[in-house]
Short mmCIF file of C-alpha atoms in Angstrom, two decimals:
data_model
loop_
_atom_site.label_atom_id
_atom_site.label_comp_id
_atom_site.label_asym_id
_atom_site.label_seq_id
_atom_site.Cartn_x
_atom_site.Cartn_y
_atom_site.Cartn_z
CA UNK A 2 -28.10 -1.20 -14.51
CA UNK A 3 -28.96 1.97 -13.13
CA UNK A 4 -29.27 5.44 -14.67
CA UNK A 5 -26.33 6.42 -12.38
CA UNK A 6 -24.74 4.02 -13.44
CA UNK A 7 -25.07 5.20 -17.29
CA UNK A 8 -24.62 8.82 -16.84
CA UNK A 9 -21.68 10.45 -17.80
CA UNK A 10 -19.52 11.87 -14.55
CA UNK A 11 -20.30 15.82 -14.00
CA UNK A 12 -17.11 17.84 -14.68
CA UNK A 13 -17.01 18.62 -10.57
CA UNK A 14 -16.92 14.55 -10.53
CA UNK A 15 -14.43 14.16 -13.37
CA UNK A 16 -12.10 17.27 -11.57
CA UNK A 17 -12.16 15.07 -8.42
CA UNK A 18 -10.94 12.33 -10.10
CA UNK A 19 -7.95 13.91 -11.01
CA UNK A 20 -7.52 15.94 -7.34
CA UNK A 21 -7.91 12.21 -6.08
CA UNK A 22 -5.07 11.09 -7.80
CA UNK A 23 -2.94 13.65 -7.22
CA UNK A 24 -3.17 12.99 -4.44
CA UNK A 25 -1.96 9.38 -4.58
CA UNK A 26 0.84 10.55 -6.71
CA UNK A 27 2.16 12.79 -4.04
CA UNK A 28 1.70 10.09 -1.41
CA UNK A 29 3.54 7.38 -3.55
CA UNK A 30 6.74 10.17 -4.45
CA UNK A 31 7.50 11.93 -0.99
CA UNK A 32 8.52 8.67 0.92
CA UNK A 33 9.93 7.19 -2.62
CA UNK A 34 12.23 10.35 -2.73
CA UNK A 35 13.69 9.80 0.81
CA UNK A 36 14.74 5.85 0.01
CA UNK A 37 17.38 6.18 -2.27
CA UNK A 38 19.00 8.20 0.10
CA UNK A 39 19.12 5.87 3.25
CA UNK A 40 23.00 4.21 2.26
CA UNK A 41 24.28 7.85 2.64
CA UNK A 42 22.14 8.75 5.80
CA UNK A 43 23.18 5.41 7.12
CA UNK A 44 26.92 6.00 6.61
CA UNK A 45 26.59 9.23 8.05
CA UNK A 46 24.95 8.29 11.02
CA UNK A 47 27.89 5.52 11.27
CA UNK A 48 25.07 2.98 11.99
CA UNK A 49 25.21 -1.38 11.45
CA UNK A 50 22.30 -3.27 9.79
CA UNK A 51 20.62 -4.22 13.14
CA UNK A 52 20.27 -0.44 14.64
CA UNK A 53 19.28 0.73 10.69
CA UNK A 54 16.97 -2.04 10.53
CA UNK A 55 15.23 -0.80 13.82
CA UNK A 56 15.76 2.86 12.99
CA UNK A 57 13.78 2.75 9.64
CA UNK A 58 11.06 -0.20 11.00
CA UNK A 59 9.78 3.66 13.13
CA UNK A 60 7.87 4.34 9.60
CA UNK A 61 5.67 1.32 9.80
CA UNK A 62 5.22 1.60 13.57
CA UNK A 63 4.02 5.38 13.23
CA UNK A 64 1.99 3.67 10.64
CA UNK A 65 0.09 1.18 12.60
CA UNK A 66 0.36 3.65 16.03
CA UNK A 67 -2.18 6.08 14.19
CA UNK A 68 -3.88 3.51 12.19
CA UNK A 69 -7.17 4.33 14.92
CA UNK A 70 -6.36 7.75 14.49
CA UNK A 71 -7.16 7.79 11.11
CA UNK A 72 -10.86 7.35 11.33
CA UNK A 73 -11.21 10.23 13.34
CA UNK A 74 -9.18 12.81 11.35
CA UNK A 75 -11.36 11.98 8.23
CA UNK A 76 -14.70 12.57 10.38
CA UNK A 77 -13.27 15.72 11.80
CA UNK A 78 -11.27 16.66 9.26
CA UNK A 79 -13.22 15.23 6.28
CA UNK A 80 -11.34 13.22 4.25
CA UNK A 81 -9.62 15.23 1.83
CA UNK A 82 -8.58 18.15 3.96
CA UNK A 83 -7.55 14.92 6.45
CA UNK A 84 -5.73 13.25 3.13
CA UNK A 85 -3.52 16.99 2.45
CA UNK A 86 -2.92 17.67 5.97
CA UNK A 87 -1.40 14.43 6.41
CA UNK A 88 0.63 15.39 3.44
CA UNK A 89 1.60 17.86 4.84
CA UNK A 90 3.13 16.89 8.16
CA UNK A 91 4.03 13.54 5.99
CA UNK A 92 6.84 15.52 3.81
CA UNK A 93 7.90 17.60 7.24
CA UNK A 94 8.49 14.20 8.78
CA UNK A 95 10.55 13.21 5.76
CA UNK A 96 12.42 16.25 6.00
CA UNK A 97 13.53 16.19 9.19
CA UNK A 98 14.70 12.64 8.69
CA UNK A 99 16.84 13.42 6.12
CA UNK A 100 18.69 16.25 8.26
CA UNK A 101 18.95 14.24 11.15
CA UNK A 102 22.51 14.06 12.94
CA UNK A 103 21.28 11.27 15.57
CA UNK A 104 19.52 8.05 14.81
CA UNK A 105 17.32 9.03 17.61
CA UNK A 106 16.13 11.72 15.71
CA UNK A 107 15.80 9.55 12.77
CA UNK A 108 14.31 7.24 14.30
CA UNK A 109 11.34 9.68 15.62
CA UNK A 110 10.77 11.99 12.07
CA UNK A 111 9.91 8.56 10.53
CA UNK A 112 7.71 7.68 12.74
CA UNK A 113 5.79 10.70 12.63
CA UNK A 114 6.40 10.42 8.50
CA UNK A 115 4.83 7.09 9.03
CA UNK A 116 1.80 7.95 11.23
CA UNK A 117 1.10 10.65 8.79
CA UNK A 118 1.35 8.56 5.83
CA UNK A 119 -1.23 6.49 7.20
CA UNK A 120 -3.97 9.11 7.87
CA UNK A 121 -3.25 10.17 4.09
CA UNK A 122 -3.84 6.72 3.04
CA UNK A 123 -6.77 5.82 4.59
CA UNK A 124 -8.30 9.36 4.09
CA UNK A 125 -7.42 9.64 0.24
CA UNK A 126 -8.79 5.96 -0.24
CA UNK A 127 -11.98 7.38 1.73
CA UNK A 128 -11.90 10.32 -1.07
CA UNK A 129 -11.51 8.34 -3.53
CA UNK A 130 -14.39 5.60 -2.80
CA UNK A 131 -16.43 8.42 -2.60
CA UNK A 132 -15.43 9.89 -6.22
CA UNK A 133 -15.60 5.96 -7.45
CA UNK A 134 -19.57 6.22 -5.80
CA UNK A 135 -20.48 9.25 -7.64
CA UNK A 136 -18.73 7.38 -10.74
CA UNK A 137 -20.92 4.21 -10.25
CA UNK A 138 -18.35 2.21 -11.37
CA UNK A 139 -15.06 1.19 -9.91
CA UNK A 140 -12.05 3.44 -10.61
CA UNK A 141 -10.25 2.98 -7.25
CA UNK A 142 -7.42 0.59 -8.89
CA UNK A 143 -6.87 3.15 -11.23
CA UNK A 144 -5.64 5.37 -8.09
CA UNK A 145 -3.66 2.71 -6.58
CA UNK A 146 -1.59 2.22 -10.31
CA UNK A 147 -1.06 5.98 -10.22
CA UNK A 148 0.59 5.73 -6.34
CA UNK A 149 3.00 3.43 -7.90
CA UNK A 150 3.85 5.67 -11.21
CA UNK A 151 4.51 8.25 -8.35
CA UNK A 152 6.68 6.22 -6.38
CA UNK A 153 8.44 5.89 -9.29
CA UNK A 154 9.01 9.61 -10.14
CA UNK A 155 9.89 9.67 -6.49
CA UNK A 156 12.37 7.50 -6.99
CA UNK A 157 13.88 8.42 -10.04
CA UNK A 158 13.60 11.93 -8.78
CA UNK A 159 15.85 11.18 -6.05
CA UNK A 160 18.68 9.32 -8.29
CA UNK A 161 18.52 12.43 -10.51
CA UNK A 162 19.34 14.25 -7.16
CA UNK A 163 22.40 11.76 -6.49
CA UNK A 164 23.09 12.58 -9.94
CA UNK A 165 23.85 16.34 -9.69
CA UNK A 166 25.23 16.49 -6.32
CA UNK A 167 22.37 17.83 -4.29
CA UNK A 168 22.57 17.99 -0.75
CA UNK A 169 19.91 15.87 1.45
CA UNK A 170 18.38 19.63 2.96
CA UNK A 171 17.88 21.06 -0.50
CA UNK A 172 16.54 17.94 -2.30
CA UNK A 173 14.26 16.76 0.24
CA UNK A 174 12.97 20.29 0.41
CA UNK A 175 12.58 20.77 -3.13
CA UNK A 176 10.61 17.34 -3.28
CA UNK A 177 8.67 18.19 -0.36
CA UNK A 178 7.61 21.49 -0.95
CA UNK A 179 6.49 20.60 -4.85
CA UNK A 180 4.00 17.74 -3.24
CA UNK A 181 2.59 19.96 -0.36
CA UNK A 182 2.03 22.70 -3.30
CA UNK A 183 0.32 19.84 -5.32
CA UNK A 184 -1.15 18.45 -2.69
CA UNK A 185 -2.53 21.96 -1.91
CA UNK A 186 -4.07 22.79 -4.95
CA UNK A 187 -5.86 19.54 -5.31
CA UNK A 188 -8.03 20.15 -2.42
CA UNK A 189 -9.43 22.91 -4.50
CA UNK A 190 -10.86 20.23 -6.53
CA UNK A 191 -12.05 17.17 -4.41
CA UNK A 192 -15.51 17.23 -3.38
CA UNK A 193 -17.26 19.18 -1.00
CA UNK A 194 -19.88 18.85 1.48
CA UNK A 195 -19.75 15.74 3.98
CA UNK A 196 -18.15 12.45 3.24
CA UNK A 197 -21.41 10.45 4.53
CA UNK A 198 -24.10 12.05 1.58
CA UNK A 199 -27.44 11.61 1.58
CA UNK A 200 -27.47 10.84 -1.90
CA UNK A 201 -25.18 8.30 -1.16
CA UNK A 202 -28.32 6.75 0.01
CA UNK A 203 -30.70 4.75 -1.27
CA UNK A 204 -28.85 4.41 -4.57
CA UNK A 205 -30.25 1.31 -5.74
CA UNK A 206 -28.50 -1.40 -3.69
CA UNK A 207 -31.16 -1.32 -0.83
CA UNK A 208 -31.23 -5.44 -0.21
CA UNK A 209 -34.77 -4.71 0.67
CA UNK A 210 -36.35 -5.98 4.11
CA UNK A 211 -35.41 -8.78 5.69
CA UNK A 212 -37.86 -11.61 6.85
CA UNK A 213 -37.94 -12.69 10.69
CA UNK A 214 -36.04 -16.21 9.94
CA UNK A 215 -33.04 -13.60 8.29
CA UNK A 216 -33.06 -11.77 11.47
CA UNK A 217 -32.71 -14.35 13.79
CA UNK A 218 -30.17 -15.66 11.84
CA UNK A 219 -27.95 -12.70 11.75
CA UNK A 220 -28.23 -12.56 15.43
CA UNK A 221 -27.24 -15.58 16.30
CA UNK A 222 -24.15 -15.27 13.93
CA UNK A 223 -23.40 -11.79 15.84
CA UNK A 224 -23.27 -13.86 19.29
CA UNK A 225 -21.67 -16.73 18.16
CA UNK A 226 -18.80 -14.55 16.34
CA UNK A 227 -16.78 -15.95 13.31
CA UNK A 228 -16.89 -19.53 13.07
CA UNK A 229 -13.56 -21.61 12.71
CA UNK A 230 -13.76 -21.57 9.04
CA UNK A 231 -14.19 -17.89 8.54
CA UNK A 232 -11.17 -17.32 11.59
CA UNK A 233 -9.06 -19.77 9.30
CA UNK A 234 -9.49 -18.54 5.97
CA UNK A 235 -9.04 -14.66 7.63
CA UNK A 236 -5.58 -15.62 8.84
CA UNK A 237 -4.73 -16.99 5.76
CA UNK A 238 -5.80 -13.88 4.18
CA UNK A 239 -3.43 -11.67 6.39
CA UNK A 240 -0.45 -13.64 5.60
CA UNK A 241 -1.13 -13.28 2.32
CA UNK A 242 -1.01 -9.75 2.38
CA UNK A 243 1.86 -9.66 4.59
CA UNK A 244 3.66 -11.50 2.01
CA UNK A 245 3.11 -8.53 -0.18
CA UNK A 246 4.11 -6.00 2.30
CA UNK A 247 7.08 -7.78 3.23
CA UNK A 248 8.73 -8.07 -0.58
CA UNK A 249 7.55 -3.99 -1.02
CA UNK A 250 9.18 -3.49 2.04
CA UNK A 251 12.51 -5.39 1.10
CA UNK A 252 12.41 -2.95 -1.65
CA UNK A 253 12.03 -0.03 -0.20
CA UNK A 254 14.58 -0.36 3.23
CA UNK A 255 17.19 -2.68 1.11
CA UNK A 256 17.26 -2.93 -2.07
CA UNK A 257 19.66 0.19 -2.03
CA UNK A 258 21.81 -0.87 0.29
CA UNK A 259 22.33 -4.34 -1.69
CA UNK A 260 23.21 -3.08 -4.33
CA UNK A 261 25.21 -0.49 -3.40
CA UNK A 262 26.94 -2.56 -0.96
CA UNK A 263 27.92 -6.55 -1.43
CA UNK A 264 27.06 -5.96 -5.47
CA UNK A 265 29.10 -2.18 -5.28
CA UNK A 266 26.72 -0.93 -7.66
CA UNK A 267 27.15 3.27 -7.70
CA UNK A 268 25.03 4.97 -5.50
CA UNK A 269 22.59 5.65 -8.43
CA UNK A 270 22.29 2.57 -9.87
CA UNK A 271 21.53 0.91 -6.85
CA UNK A 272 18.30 3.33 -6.83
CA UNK A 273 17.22 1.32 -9.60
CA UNK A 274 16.41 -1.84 -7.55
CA UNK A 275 12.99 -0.10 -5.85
CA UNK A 276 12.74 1.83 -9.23
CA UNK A 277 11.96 -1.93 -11.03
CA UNK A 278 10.01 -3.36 -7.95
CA UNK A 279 7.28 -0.35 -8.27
CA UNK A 280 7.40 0.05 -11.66
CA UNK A 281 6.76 -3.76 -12.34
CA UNK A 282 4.24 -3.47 -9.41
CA UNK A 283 2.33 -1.05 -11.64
CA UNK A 284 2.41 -2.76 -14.24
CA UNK A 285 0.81 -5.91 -12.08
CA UNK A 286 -1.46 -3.68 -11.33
CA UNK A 287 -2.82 -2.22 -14.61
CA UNK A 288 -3.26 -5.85 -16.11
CA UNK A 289 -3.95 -7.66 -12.75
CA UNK A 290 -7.91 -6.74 -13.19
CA UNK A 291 -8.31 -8.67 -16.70
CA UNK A 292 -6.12 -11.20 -15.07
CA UNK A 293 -7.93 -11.78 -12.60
CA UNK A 294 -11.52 -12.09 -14.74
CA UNK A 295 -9.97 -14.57 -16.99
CA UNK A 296 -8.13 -17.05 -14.51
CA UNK A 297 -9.43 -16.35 -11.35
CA UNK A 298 -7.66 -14.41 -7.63
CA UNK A 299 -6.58 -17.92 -6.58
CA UNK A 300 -4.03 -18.61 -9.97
CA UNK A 301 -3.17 -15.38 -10.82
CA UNK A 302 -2.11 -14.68 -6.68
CA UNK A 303 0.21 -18.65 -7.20
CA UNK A 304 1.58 -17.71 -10.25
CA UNK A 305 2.16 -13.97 -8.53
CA UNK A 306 4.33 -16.18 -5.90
CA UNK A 307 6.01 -18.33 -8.03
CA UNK A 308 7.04 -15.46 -9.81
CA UNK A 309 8.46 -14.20 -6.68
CA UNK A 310 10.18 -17.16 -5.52
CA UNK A 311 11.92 -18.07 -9.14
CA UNK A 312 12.63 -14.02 -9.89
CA UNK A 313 14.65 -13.33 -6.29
CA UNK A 314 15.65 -16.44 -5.84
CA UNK A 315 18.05 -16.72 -8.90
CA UNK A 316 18.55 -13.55 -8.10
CA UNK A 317 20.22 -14.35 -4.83
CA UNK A 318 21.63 -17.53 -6.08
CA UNK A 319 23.87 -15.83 -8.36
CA UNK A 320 24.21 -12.18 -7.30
CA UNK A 321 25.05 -9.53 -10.50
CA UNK A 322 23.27 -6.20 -10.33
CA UNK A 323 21.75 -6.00 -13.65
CA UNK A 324 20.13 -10.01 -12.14
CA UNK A 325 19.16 -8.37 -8.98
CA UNK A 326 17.48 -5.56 -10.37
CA UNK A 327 15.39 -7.87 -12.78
CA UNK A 328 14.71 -9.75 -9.39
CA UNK A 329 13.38 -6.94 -7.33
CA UNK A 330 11.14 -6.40 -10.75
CA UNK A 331 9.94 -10.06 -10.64
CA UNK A 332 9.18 -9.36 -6.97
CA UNK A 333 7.28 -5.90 -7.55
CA UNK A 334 5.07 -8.03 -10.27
CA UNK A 335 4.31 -11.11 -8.43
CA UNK A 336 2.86 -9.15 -5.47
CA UNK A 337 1.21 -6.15 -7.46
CA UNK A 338 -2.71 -8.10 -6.89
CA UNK A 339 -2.22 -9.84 -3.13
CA UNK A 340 -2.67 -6.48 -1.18
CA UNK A 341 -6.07 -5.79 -2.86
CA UNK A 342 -7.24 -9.45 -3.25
CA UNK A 343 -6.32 -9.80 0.24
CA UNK A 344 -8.57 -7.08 1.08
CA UNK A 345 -11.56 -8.00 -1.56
CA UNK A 346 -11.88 -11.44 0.22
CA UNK A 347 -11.74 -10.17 3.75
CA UNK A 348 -14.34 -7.57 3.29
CA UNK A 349 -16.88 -10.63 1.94
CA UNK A 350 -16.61 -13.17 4.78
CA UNK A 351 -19.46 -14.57 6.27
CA UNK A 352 -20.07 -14.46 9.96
CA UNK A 353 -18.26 -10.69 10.46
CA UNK A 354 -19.70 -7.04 10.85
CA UNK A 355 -19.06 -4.88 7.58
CA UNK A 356 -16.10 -4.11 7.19
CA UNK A 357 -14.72 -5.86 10.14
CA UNK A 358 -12.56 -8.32 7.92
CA UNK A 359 -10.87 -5.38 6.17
CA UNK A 360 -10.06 -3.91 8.93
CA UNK A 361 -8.53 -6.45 10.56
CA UNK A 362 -6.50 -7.02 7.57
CA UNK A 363 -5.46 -3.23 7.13
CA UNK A 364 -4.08 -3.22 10.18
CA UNK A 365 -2.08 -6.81 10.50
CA UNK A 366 -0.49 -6.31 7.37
CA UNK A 367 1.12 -3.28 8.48
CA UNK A 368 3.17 -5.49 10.84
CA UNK A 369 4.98 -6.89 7.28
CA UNK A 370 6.50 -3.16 7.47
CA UNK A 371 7.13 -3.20 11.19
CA UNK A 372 8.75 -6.52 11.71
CA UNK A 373 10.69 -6.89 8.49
CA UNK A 374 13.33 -4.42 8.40
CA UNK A 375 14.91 -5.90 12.14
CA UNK A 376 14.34 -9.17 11.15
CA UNK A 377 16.40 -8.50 8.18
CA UNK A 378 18.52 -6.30 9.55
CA UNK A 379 19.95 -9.16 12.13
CA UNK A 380 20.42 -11.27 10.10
CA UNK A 381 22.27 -9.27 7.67
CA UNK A 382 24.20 -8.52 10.80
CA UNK A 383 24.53 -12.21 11.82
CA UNK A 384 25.69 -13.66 8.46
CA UNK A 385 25.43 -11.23 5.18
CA UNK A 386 22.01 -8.86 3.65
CA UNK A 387 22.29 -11.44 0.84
CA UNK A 388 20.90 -14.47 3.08
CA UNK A 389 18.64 -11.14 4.89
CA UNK A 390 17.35 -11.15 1.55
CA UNK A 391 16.05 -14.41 1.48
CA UNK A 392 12.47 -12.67 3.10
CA UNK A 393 11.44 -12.36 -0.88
CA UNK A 394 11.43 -15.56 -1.81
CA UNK A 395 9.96 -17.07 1.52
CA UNK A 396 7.22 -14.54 0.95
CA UNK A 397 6.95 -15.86 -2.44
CA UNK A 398 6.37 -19.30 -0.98
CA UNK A 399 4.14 -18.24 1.54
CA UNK A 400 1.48 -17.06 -0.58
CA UNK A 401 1.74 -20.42 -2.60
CA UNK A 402 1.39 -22.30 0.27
CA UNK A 403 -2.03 -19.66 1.25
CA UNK A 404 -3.32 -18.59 -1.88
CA UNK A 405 -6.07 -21.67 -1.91
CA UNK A 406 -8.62 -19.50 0.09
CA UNK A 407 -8.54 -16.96 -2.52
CA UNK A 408 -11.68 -18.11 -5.36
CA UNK A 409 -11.09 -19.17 -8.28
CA UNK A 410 -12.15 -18.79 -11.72
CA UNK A 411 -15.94 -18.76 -12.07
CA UNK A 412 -17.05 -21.80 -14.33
#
């Protein structure tokens, strides 16, 4: 172990810590504040399943329209003034959708919401890798747990709003204007100087040279491409963290509506159902490390999905609303590890460039978000949001049915 390693973080290092993950905090409570109040944009908009399905799937596809644009905002930008101006425009976005009288208009403030939400993703992870490097040790989970604790002040922040009347205008702009604020004065904090440091450098993990046989190895891998095995176990890899997105995305475009509508929960109850899938999704992910280390990605992620399939399944099989909530929770904690374990494995395969596998991941999984709310909206439309629904569990049993390429437990 190294002496960076051993040091203790500098108090510039420990301050960026914290501007980092205020920074996921605002990004998990802006779009978690506007959720609880699609059933009353969608009644006023006088909108079915199928066109609210469509309308709300223009978040994911701003999402994965500006997923190249990302990359270049953080090099011009850098990435923390990229992460808070994406902020920013994100909570504008949200705004506007909330005051929209058309579901045209809807329609395009999410997806400009959504393309911003992915430059702030991508640029506060880059932040915060870059914190976790001057750390030399990993803290980057540690952000990702705090994204969910804000989606759940986001959330619960928008049932207190339902709670005392509050208009859309004024509660969106309250939320929105305390997370650009926040968002504001963490900048003040992150580091400075360029994302790509010299120091950064030379840190200790130099592989050393490589001999002539190592060369001509690597480039006949780089003509060949992937081989069949690493192309296999890479699609299995973005199912599996489509699976995830899909159940967070049944979450946060239905879970609302479910229970507000076939289980006539009142309108702040039924915010409870996303409430318990990110909270138990943050709980997943606080213990999912230590999980993992004792049992291994491969059981923990089959457990995750039978926990999914047994959790939302009863659920659905006999729908009550304090059941359904507990099932959106059982959701929320079966899929808390498959996004990053997804990831972890992708970024190791043999045979691709670095960081081509993640990537290619990143971006795929975003379609979970894209595709699921029409899918579930017609079918809602076509027989009842109960059997619409029925995403979760498949999800469930789609990542038992994938989770074998994921290693196991070290002997």
């Amino acid at each position: 172990m190294t002496v960076d390693v051993l040091r203790r973080p500098a108090a510039a290092e420990r301050q960026a810590r914290v501007a980092v993950a205020v920074l996921f905090f605002t990004n998990g409570a802006l779009f978690a504040n506007l959720l609880p109040r699609y059933p009353q944009i969608k009644a006023d908009l006088g909108i079915g399943n199928a066109a609210y399905g469509l309308a709300v799937a223009a978040f994911p596809a701003g999402a994965i329209a500006a997923g190249l644009a990302a990359g270049v905002a953080v090099r011009r930008l850098g990435s923390a003034r990229a992460a808070v101006a994406g902020t920013l425009l994100t909570a504008a976005g949200i705004l506007v959708a909330g005051l929209a009288d058309s579901v045209l208009l809807f329609a395009a403030a999410l997806f400009l919401a959504g393309a911003m939400d992915a430059i702030t993703d991508v640029a506060q992870n880059a932040h915060g890798l870059r914190v976790q490097r001057r750390y030399g040790r990993s803290i980057i989970n540690s952000f990702h747990a705090i994204w969910s604790i804000g989606a759940v002040a986001g959330g619960s922040m928008a049932a207190a709003a339902i709670a005392l009347g509050l208009s859309l205008g004024q509660h969106l702009a309250i939320s929105g204007t305390v997370f650009a604020v926040a968002a504001c004065v963490a900048l003040r904090f992150c580091l400075t100087g360029p994302d790509a440091e010299p120091a950064e450098e030379g840190d200790g993990t130099d592989p050393g040279p490589r001999t002539e046989r190592q060369e001509r190895h690597e480039e006949r891998e780089g003509r060949r491409g992937p081989g069949r095995r690493t192309a296999y176990v890479l699609a299995a890899l973005v199912l599996i963290a489509t699976a995830g997105t899909l159940v967070e995305d049944a979450g946060n475009s239905w879970a609302a509506l479910y229970l507000s509508g076939p289980l006539s929960a009142s309108v702040t109850l039924a915010a409870s159902g996303y409430i318990a899938l990110v909270g138990a999704q943050f709980v997943g992910r606080i213990i999912g490390d230590r999980l993992v280390d004792r049992f291994g990605q491969r059981t923990v992620a089959r457990t995750g999905g039978l926990i999914v399939v047994a959790g939302m399944g009863l659920a659905l099989a006999v729908p009550t609303v304090p059941g359904t909530v507990l099932g959106f929770a059982a959701a929320g904690f079966g899929v808390a590890t498959l996004v990053p374990a997804a990831m972890h494995e992708a970024d190791e395969l043999p045979g691709l460039k670095p960081g081509s596998g993640l990537a290619i991941v990143s971006w795929l999984m975003r379609l979970g978000f894209l595709l699921s709310p029409p899918v579930v909206g017609l079918v809602a439309d076509a027989t009842s949001l109960r059997a619409g629904l029925l995403v979760v569990p498949l999800a469930g049993l789609l990542v038992l049915l994938t989770a074998g390429v994921l290693r196991d437990k070290k002997a």
